[in-house]
Coordinates of C-alpha atoms in Angstrom, one line a residue:
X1186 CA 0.0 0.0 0.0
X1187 CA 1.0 3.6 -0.5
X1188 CA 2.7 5.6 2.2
X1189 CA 0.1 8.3 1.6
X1190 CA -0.4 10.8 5.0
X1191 CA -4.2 12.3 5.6
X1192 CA -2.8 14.0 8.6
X1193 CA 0.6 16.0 9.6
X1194 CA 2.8 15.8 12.9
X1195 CA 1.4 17.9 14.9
X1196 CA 4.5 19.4 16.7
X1197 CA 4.7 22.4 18.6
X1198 CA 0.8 22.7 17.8
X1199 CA -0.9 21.3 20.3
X1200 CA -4.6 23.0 21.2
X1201 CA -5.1 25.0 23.9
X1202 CA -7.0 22.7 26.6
X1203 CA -10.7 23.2 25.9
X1204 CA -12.9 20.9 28.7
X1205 CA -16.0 21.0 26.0
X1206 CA -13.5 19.4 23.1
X1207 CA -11.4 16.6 24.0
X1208 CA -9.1 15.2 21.3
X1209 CA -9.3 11.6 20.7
X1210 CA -6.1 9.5 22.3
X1211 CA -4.5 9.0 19.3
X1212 CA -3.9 12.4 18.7
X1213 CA -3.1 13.5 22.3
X1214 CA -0.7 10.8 22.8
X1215 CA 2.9 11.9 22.4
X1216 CA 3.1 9.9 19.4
X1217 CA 0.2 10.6 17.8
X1218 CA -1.1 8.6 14.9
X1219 CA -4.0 8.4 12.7
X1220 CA -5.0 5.3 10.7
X1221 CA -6.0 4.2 7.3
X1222 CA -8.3 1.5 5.6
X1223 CA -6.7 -1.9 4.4
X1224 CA -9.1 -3.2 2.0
X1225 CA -8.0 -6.9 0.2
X1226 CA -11.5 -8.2 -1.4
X1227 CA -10.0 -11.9 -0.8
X1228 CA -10.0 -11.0 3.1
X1229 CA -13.1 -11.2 5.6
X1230 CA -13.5 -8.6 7.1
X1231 CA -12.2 -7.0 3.8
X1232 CA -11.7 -3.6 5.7
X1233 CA -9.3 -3.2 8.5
X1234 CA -8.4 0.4 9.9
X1235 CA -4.4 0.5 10.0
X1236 CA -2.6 3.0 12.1
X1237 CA 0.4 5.1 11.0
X1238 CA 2.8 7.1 13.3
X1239 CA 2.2 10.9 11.9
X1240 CA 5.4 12.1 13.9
X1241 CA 9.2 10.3 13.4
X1242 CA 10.7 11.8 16.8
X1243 CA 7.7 11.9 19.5
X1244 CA 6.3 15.4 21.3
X1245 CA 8.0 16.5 24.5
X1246 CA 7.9 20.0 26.4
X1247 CA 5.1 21.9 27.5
X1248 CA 4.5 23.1 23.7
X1249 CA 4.4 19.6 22.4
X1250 CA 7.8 20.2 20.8
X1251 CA 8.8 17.1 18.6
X1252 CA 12.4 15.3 20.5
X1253 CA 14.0 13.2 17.9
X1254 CA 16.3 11.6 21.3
X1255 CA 13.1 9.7 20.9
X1256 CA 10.8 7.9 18.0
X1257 CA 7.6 7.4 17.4
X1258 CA 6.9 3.4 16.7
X1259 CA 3.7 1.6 15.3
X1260 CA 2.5 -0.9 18.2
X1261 CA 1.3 -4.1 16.3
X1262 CA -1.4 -6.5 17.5
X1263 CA -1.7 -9.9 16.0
X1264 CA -5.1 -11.3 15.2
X1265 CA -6.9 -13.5 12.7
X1266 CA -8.2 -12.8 9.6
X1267 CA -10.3 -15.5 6.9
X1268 CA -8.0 -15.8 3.5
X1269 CA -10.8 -17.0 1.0
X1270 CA -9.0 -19.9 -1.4
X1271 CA -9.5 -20.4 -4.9
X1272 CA -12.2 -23.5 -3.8
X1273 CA -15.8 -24.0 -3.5
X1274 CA -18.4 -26.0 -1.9
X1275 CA -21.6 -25.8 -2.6
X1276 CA -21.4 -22.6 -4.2
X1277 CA -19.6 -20.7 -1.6
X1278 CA -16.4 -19.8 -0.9
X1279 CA -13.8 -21.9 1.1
X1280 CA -12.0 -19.8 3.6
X1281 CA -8.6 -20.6 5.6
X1282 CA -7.7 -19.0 9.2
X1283 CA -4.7 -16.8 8.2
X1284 CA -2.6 -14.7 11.1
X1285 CA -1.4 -11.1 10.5
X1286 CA -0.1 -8.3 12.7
X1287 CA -1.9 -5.3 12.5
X1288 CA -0.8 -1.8 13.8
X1289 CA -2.9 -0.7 16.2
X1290 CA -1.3 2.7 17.5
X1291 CA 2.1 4.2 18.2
X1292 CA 4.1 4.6 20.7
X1293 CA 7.2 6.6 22.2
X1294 CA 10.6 4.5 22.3
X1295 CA 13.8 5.9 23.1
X1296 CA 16.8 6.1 19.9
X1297 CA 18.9 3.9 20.4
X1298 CA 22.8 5.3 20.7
X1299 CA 26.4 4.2 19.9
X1300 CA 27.5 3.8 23.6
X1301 CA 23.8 2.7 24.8
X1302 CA 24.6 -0.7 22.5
X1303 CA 27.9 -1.2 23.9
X1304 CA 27.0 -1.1 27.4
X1305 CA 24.0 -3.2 26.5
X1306 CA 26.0 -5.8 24.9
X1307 CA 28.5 -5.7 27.4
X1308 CA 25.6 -6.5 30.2
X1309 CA 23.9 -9.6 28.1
X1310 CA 27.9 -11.3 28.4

């Protein structure tokens, strides 16, 4: 599928706090993501809302100001899906249980560094 964005990182723009509005947690997270629609005709169900990370670094600060010491990652959920086959019986399709991973929402993770890998490598011996 195409990488195409509907929605922006929302950095340094976060929305005054309004009590009668309240963003949905996907957008107030501090890495906020938004989702698209899978759609695979040979699938059931045949649409399946995907999330994508709209930020690469994740929002910090008291302005929401995006930290790339950090980065936003997809969180992925597997779960089943029925993959219809190229058989029939009785006139209807023949469908097998087929497992997939699914991103569900992002999350913050910190960047991994030069020195953080050695020390980490040297703990695991």
């Amino acid at each position: 599928p195409g990488r195409q964005h509907n929605a922006s990182c929302p950095a340094g723009g976060r929305p005054a706090a309004d009590k009668r509005f309240r963003l949905p947690v996907n957008l107030r997270s501090a890495s906020p993501w938004a989702y698209r629609i899978s759609y695979d005709p040979t699938r059931y169900p045949k649409y399946i809302p995907e999330a994508y990370c709209l930020c690469k670094g994740c929002l910090m600060g008291i302005f929401g100001e995006e930290n790339f010491h950090f980065r936003s990652t997809p969180v992925y959920m597997p779960t089943v899906i029925l993959r219809r086959t190229s058989s029939c019986a009785g006139g209807r399709y023949i469908y097998t249980e087929d497992y997939v991973t699914i991103p569900v929402g992002c999350t913050c993770v910190p960047e991994q560094e030069k020195e953080a890998e050695s020390v980490n490598s040297s703990i695991d011996k």
